Amino acid sequence: MTISLTIDGTPIEVKKGTTILKAAHQLGIEIPSLCHNEAVEPYGACRVCIVEAADGKGWSRIVTSCNYEVFDGLQVNTHSEQVTDTRKVILDLILSSHPEAKAVQELATRYGVTKPSFVSQPGDDCILCGLCVRVCSEVVGVSALGFAHRGTTRELVTPFGEASPTCIGCGSCVYVCPTQCLHITDEGNRRILYKQRRENVFKEFDLLPCTACGKPFLPREQLAYVEKKFDLPGQLAQICSSCGGRKL
Amino acid sequence: MVLKQVDQILKHYKYDSADIIAILQDVQEGHRFLPQDVLTYIADKVNISLSRIYHLATFFKAFSLEPRGRHVLHVCMGTACHVRGAPRILDAVERSLKIKAGTTASDMSYTLETVNCIGACAMGPVVVVDGRAQGKMNSLKAERMLQRMKEGEAGEAKPVVVEKKEAKGKVVQRRPRKQAAKKIEKPHKKKKPVAKVRARASRTPKRPAKRARR
Amino acid sequence: MEKIRSLRQLEELQRSLVSKTDPDAPTLTLCGGTGCRAYGCLEVVSAFRQELKKHKLSRKVAIRTTGCHGFCEKGPMVLLSPQEIFYQQVSEADVPEIVEKTLINGETIDRLLYKDPLTGQSIVKEFDIPFYKLQNRLLLGTNLVIDPTSITDYIAQGGYQALWKALTSMSPEEIINEVKRSGLRGRGGGGFPTGRKWESCRKAQAENKYIICNADEGDPGAYMDRSLLEGNPHCVIEGMVIGGYAIGAREGYIYVRNEYPLAVAHAGKALKTARSYGFLGHDILGTGFSFDIKITKGGGAFVCGESTALMASLEGRPGEPRAKYIHTAERGLFDRPTNLNNVETWANVPLIILNGSSSFAALGTDGSKGTKIFSLVGKINNTGLVEVPMGITLKEIIFDIGGGIPNGKRFKAVQTGGPSGGCIPENLLDLRVDFDELSKAGSMMGSGGMIVMDEDNCMVDVARYFVTFLEEESCGKCTPCREGLRRMREILTRVCEGEGTEEDPDMLIKIAMAMKAGSLCDLGRTAANPILTTIRYFRHEYEAHIGQRKCPAFVCKNLVQYLIDPKKCVGCQACARVCPVPCIKGRKKKPHVINQARCIHCGSCFDACRFDAVQRT
């Protein structure tokens, strides 16, 4: 079933169930966001992707485009005065709390916020977007990290602040983090996953060596995960990508 | 709490992950807090990620990951108690116990917390001591109550019956201007009109000033 | 217990219960709500039992402990029937005198009677007291006459006859139409038309549907739902079963705040007895309709009063709201159609079904029908719960029923709607209380909390209080709410500490507008209302804090100086004894002096002084 709508005056037809953000992408219209990623379900936390939705009959509302499903006759305005003003304040608030996060600085500058209105202790680039948590849960399926507490004390942690028993050291969280506050690094035969500062370790792994070249490359936990996922216990060769990839 | 008791609770809730909050509440009731090893055990048995359990345990104020003191005090900070002066009472309690709200004394004697309204607004400001509400509080009464508790005199705190003659707590109630001045009672002393106190003072021989008691 | 299977059985049971009750038999009714328990009412009940036994009156005089009567300022209270004598603030020590003088000799004890605050006149009968007389207690009235742990008391009052009528003589659509015609709107804060909500949930196609009773009454200062659930849980259960039948649900939840143990206990017992009588569970009243209710306790999170956060918590997840672009009536709990209503909303349903929608709609205004229970607290003489028809003015509630402000102080503002509401000033006291009028003034009805403030309250401090409360209670998921509250709290703290700047009010408004537009849920969207209304109506107080570094109400510690007037000080040393620093010096019987450099402005000296010698500037 197709739905007809307009975005910034341009008409488009999309499948039922499509979000405004997806429809806008199809038209090549840019709507900024910080907590959205195609690999996971929309979350609606950063609120940067807000737009004005109207029905042309007097109803209108500010909604997040990442998770608002379009309907017939929908009229979307991605840069009305209220949208622009609200987005600026939201970016100002995020920048104020994370003044050193490059992705936030760039986005804020692009939308008219050149310097933060409020002061914060620098050194915390985690914007609590939840992408790492959602990727770890929905894609990898091990839920090794999550949030704790609530309100302004909300933070990204591993359970009890200790090495998560389920983390496999895959680095998906690092890959998806928009502000690069998560890091993963191999140091000799150890892999270290840490947040923001080197001493804030989430987990350390012993690396198994490649049976071909001897280079340490594979956390035991990751091997066990892949073996379990594809039901191939003990059948995987420990060969690093340089030496030709692993047998799957 | 032994894991056997935890198993009984889990069995009662049929290991249903939707009931995890009720499970944690029952565990906390038995153990007075949520130990890490118990939470790890539950995560495994109920098939919920430890991350989610940790988030639940830190999200909801009812849960504590730290052992609680022998006495738990809650100072109500609801709006009705606030407008009647609850912040000053909290200050007084923090000073007296030498701990901040949300923490436990190092000797495990007291845990002090705030609570946002227990629904006893008529008797506000309220301090709940070990589950029993003490009403019509002010900073002086709070300090005296804590003193008694510390000295072990009060034992288990008893509920306060509405006093016919209110102690002078200016934060809570003032002497009504239009009504006759109410007699104000101080413990162990008879109230005398002001004029007579001064007269007596002028008649008694002067003694060296004592250092004021602290 | 044999289950009720016919109207005849139910009516016969009611008749036999009523016939066993002699309206002229002496009865002592005591309020046993949480508030009065904290006053020690259970000890008073024990004292009465002992005293009656002593006088060999135990069989002749009945004692009934009920739920909350609502007149909380005057507890513990005793109502003596059939004389309708009302005794207030009764202690254990008064009990022997009451038994001897009133029960045995028929005399009233004047000092225990309610006194009119203006005339000083004693009032003997409960319903002559203006606090009760001016109310319309359709819901709360039943609290006075039933023991909440007794289903037979409820049946004797006509309980469960509405359920019978609904299940046997009305179709689900007819029930929904009746609720629509009544004009009932949600009593939890949203004010959404209940009938329409039920209708959209009924229309949703799904095998399983749920109904929820939201008893997570988080607004501080509001305890109406607690009193209903503690005092008359069966009326809520009856409403839910009727709702379940109308919507097509088979399962319901009562989600109660963790801080309400008595409500949980009474509701739990009521569910058990309702099942044993056949009003709940399998094949209700022999009609073939099966429906059951489960009780769940909250975990101590205000945000779980929001419907999607509540549902997340029922699913075993942290209470983080989700966008409601798809209504919970279509996809709610466990992704199934769910109808959530507040306790008071459910409690009104049996009345509407039994007495008809027109009798409900006869009360109230065009847009807001029926009665509403408000909790009148704060700086008010008659603190308690009041049930009044919609459309009554704030002035009537606060002054006629509430008895005005204690200690001769001047009214300053009334805060309605909890942390989502706003502060209404003196010049709007003639406002008619209904959903729409309160919204126009910048506030909202909310769940019904009414916090009265006087000249000794600082409105900037009140705004800071609400922002601090919400900052702690916010789930923290979305940036406008989390970061907006953080910065608003920082600004207000600076202002209260005398470090505000002229730009601060405008910055507060800027953040407020962004939170209104951009937040994920209503906690964030309405969080700025206390700030917006206090700036709108009390800007002069902000200006005093910022421009003159003064707190006109002497609340903000850093802006208040305590000085001892040497002319009034008699040197009793009471202040010096309580000073925590200490920073008060003086010889006995000589005027004392406060060391301003060390003073922490705690106000203990001000509280302790009996001679008004400690002044605030």
PDB file of N, CA and C in Angstrom, chain B residues 131-174:
ATOM      1  N   GLY B 131       9.896   3.155  58.821  1.00  0.00           N
ATOM      2  CA  GLY B 131       8.551   2.876  58.335  1.00  0.00           C
ATOM      3  C   GLY B 131       7.444   3.590  59.073  1.00  0.00           C
ATOM      4  N   ARG B 132       7.760   4.277  60.161  1.00  0.00           N
ATOM      5  CA  ARG B 132       6.700   4.965  60.896  1.00  0.00           C
ATOM      6  C   ARG B 132       6.861   6.476  60.736  1.00  0.00           C
ATOM      7  N   ALA B 133       5.767   7.106  60.395  1.00  0.00           N
ATOM      8  CA  ALA B 133       5.826   8.524  60.084  1.00  0.00           C
ATOM      9  C   ALA B 133       5.788   9.385  61.335  1.00  0.00           C
ATOM     10  N   GLN B 134       6.649  10.373  61.383  1.00  0.00           N
ATOM     11  CA  GLN B 134       6.665  11.362  62.454  1.00  0.00           C
ATOM     12  C   GLN B 134       6.285  12.683  61.808  1.00  0.00           C
ATOM     13  N   GLY B 135       5.192  13.280  62.302  1.00  0.00           N
ATOM     14  CA  GLY B 135       4.689  14.453  61.614  1.00  0.00           C
ATOM     15  C   GLY B 135       4.960  15.755  62.329  1.00  0.00           C
ATOM     16  N   LYS B 136       4.495  16.818  61.711  1.00  0.00           N
ATOM     17  CA  LYS B 136       4.619  18.195  62.230  1.00  0.00           C
ATOM     18  C   LYS B 136       6.058  18.475  62.679  1.00  0.00           C
ATOM     19  N   MET B 137       6.969  18.085  61.832  1.00  0.00           N
ATOM     20  CA  MET B 137       8.389  18.222  62.176  1.00  0.00           C
ATOM     21  C   MET B 137       8.874  19.652  61.966  1.00  0.00           C
ATOM     22  N   ASN B 138       9.909  20.013  62.709  1.00  0.00           N
ATOM     23  CA  ASN B 138      10.704  21.179  62.374  1.00  0.00           C
ATOM     24  C   ASN B 138      12.147  20.807  62.698  1.00  0.00           C
ATOM     25  N   SER B 139      13.084  21.696  62.436  1.00  0.00           N
ATOM     26  CA  SER B 139      14.494  21.305  62.584  1.00  0.00           C
ATOM     27  C   SER B 139      14.822  20.978  64.040  1.00  0.00           C
ATOM     28  N   LEU B 140      14.218  21.705  64.971  1.00  0.00           N
ATOM     29  CA  LEU B 140      14.494  21.438  66.387  1.00  0.00           C
ATOM     30  C   LEU B 140      13.979  20.063  66.799  1.00  0.00           C
ATOM     31  N   LYS B 141      12.739  19.771  66.420  1.00  0.00           N
ATOM     32  CA  LYS B 141      12.149  18.489  66.799  1.00  0.00           C
ATOM     33  C   LYS B 141      12.922  17.346  66.158  1.00  0.00           C
ATOM     34  N   ALA B 142      13.378  17.571  64.935  1.00  0.00           N
ATOM     35  CA  ALA B 142      14.138  16.517  64.249  1.00  0.00           C
ATOM     36  C   ALA B 142      15.436  16.246  64.999  1.00  0.00           C
ATOM     37  N   GLU B 143      16.111  17.321  65.388  1.00  0.00           N
ATOM     38  CA  GLU B 143      17.375  17.141  66.114  1.00  0.00           C
ATOM     39  C   GLU B 143      17.142  16.428  67.432  1.00  0.00           C
ATOM     40  N   ARG B 144      16.085  16.807  68.124  1.00  0.00           N
ATOM     41  CA  ARG B 144      15.803  16.158  69.413  1.00  0.00           C
ATOM     42  C   ARG B 144      15.468  14.693  69.227  1.00  0.00           C
ATOM     43  N   MET B 145      14.695  14.392  68.192  1.00  0.00           N
ATOM     44  CA  MET B 145      14.334  13.004  67.931  1.00  0.00           C
ATOM     45  C   MET B 145      15.575  12.181  67.647  1.00  0.00           C
ATOM     46  N   LEU B 146      16.484  12.755  66.869  1.00  0.00           N
ATOM     47  CA  LEU B 146      17.703  12.025  66.526  1.00  0.00           C
ATOM     48  C   LEU B 146      18.585  11.844  67.745  1.00  0.00           C
ATOM     49  N   GLN B 147      18.612  12.857  68.580  1.00  0.00           N
ATOM     50  CA  GLN B 147      19.398  12.762  69.808  1.00  0.00           C
ATOM     51  C   GLN B 147      18.907  11.599  70.651  1.00  0.00           C
ATOM     52  N   ARG B 148      17.573  11.518  70.773  1.00  0.00           N
ATOM     53  CA  ARG B 148      16.985  10.430  71.566  1.00  0.00           C
ATOM     54  C   ARG B 148      17.319   9.079  70.951  1.00  0.00           C
ATOM     55  N   MET B 149      17.227   9.019  69.642  1.00  0.00           N
ATOM     56  CA  MET B 149      17.544   7.761  68.959  1.00  0.00           C
ATOM     57  C   MET B 149      18.979   7.373  69.212  1.00  0.00           C
ATOM     58  N   LYS B 150      19.848   8.360  69.108  1.00  0.00           N
ATOM     59  CA  LYS B 150      21.270   8.067  69.294  1.00  0.00           C
ATOM     60  C   LYS B 150      21.524   7.580  70.703  1.00  0.00           C
ATOM     61  N   GLU B 151      20.832   8.179  71.660  1.00  0.00           N
ATOM     62  CA  GLU B 151      21.061   7.760  73.042  1.00  0.00           C
ATOM     63  C   GLU B 151      20.304   6.496  73.365  1.00  0.00           C
ATOM     64  N   GLY B 152      19.517   6.049  72.409  1.00  0.00           N
ATOM     65  CA  GLY B 152      18.812   4.775  72.589  1.00  0.00           C
ATOM     66  C   GLY B 152      17.616   4.899  73.482  1.00  0.00           C
ATOM     67  N   GLU B 153      17.215   6.166  73.797  1.00  0.00           N
ATOM     68  CA  GLU B 153      16.121   6.336  74.742  1.00  0.00           C
ATOM     69  C   GLU B 153      14.796   5.976  74.145  1.00  0.00           C
ATOM     70  N   ALA B 154      14.608   6.434  72.850  1.00  0.00           N
ATOM     71  CA  ALA B 154      13.293   6.248  72.260  1.00  0.00           C
ATOM     72  C   ALA B 154      13.084   4.806  71.862  1.00  0.00           C
ATOM     73  N   GLY B 155      14.155   4.066  71.604  1.00  0.00           N
ATOM     74  CA  GLY B 155      13.969   2.722  71.098  1.00  0.00           C
ATOM     75  C   GLY B 155      13.330   2.813  69.747  1.00  0.00           C
ATOM     76  N   GLU B 156      12.244   2.088  69.554  1.00  0.00           N
ATOM     77  CA  GLU B 156      11.540   2.186  68.292  1.00  0.00           C
ATOM     78  C   GLU B 156      10.725   3.455  68.327  1.00  0.00           C
ATOM     79  N   ALA B 157      10.882   4.304  67.346  1.00  0.00           N
ATOM     80  CA  ALA B 157      10.179   5.588  67.319  1.00  0.00           C
ATOM     81  C   ALA B 157       8.680   5.375  67.301  1.00  0.00           C
ATOM     82  N   LYS B 158       7.969   6.107  68.200  1.00  0.00           N
ATOM     83  CA  LYS B 158       6.511   5.945  68.253  1.00  0.00           C
ATOM     84  C   LYS B 158       5.855   7.026  67.409  1.00  0.00           C
ATOM     85  N   PRO B 159       4.657   6.750  66.929  1.00  0.00           N
ATOM     86  CA  PRO B 159       4.007   7.782  66.123  1.00  0.00           C
ATOM     87  C   PRO B 159       3.623   8.966  66.990  1.00  0.00           C
ATOM     88  N   VAL B 160       3.617  10.122  66.407  1.00  0.00           N
ATOM     89  CA  VAL B 160       3.292  11.330  67.167  1.00  0.00           C
ATOM     90  C   VAL B 160       1.800  11.557  67.124  1.00  0.00           C
ATOM     91  N   VAL B 161       1.160  11.596  68.281  1.00  0.00           N
ATOM     92  CA  VAL B 161      -0.246  11.975  68.314  1.00  0.00           C
ATOM     93  C   VAL B 161      -0.279  13.487  68.216  1.00  0.00           C
ATOM     94  N   VAL B 162      -1.272  13.998  67.565  1.00  0.00           N
ATOM     95  CA  VAL B 162      -1.334  15.449  67.390  1.00  0.00           C
ATOM     96  C   VAL B 162      -1.277  16.126  68.740  1.00  0.00           C
ATOM     97  N   GLU B 163      -0.355  17.065  68.851  1.00  0.00           N
ATOM     98  CA  GLU B 163      -0.179  17.717  70.138  1.00  0.00           C
ATOM     99  C   GLU B 163      -1.192  18.823  70.291  1.00  0.00           C
ATOM    100  N   LYS B 164      -1.747  18.907  71.486  1.00  0.00           N
ATOM    101  CA  LYS B 164      -2.719  19.962  71.728  1.00  0.00           C
ATOM    102  C   LYS B 164      -2.019  21.308  71.714  1.00  0.00           C
ATOM    103  N   LYS B 165      -0.854  21.327  72.326  1.00  0.00           N
ATOM    104  CA  LYS B 165      -0.112  22.588  72.370  1.00  0.00           C
ATOM    105  C   LYS B 165       1.100  22.414  71.479  1.00  0.00           C
ATOM    106  N   GLU B 166       1.145  23.197  70.457  1.00  0.00           N
ATOM    107  CA  GLU B 166       2.205  22.992  69.492  1.00  0.00           C
ATOM    108  C   GLU B 166       3.490  23.630  69.973  1.00  0.00           C
ATOM    109  N   ALA B 167       4.594  22.925  69.787  1.00  0.00           N
ATOM    110  CA  ALA B 167       5.890  23.528  70.071  1.00  0.00           C
ATOM    111  C   ALA B 167       6.119  24.643  69.074  1.00  0.00           C
ATOM    112  N   LYS B 168       6.913  25.630  69.472  1.00  0.00           N
ATOM    113  CA  LYS B 168       7.046  26.760  68.587  1.00  0.00           C
ATOM    114  C   LYS B 168       8.007  26.418  67.458  1.00  0.00           C
ATOM    115  N   GLY B 169       7.486  25.996  66.363  1.00  0.00           N
ATOM    116  CA  GLY B 169       8.316  25.788  65.188  1.00  0.00           C
ATOM    117  C   GLY B 169       7.937  26.838  64.190  1.00  0.00           C
ATOM    118  N   LYS B 170       8.735  27.841  64.055  1.00  0.00           N
ATOM    119  CA  LYS B 170       8.304  28.961  63.233  1.00  0.00           C
ATOM    120  C   LYS B 170       8.164  28.587  61.778  1.00  0.00           C
ATOM    121  N   VAL B 171       8.894  27.566  61.374  1.00  0.00           N
ATOM    122  CA  VAL B 171       8.777  27.151  59.979  1.00  0.00           C
ATOM    123  C   VAL B 171       7.389  26.613  59.696  1.00  0.00           C
ATOM    124  N   VAL B 172       6.829  25.899  60.669  1.00  0.00           N
ATOM    125  CA  VAL B 172       5.562  25.208  60.432  1.00  0.00           C
ATOM    126  C   VAL B 172       4.376  26.088  60.789  1.00  0.00           C
ATOM    127  N   GLN B 173       4.372  26.572  61.999  1.00  0.00           N
ATOM    128  CA  GLN B 173       3.200  27.340  62.408  1.00  0.00           C
ATOM    129  C   GLN B 173       3.639  28.514  63.260  1.00  0.00           C
ATOM    130  N   ARG B 174       2.952  29.572  63.122  1.00  0.00           N
ATOM    131  CA  ARG B 174       3.259  30.735  63.937  1.00  0.00           C
ATOM    132  C   ARG B 174       2.154  30.962  64.937  1.00  0.00           C
TER     133      ARG B 174
END
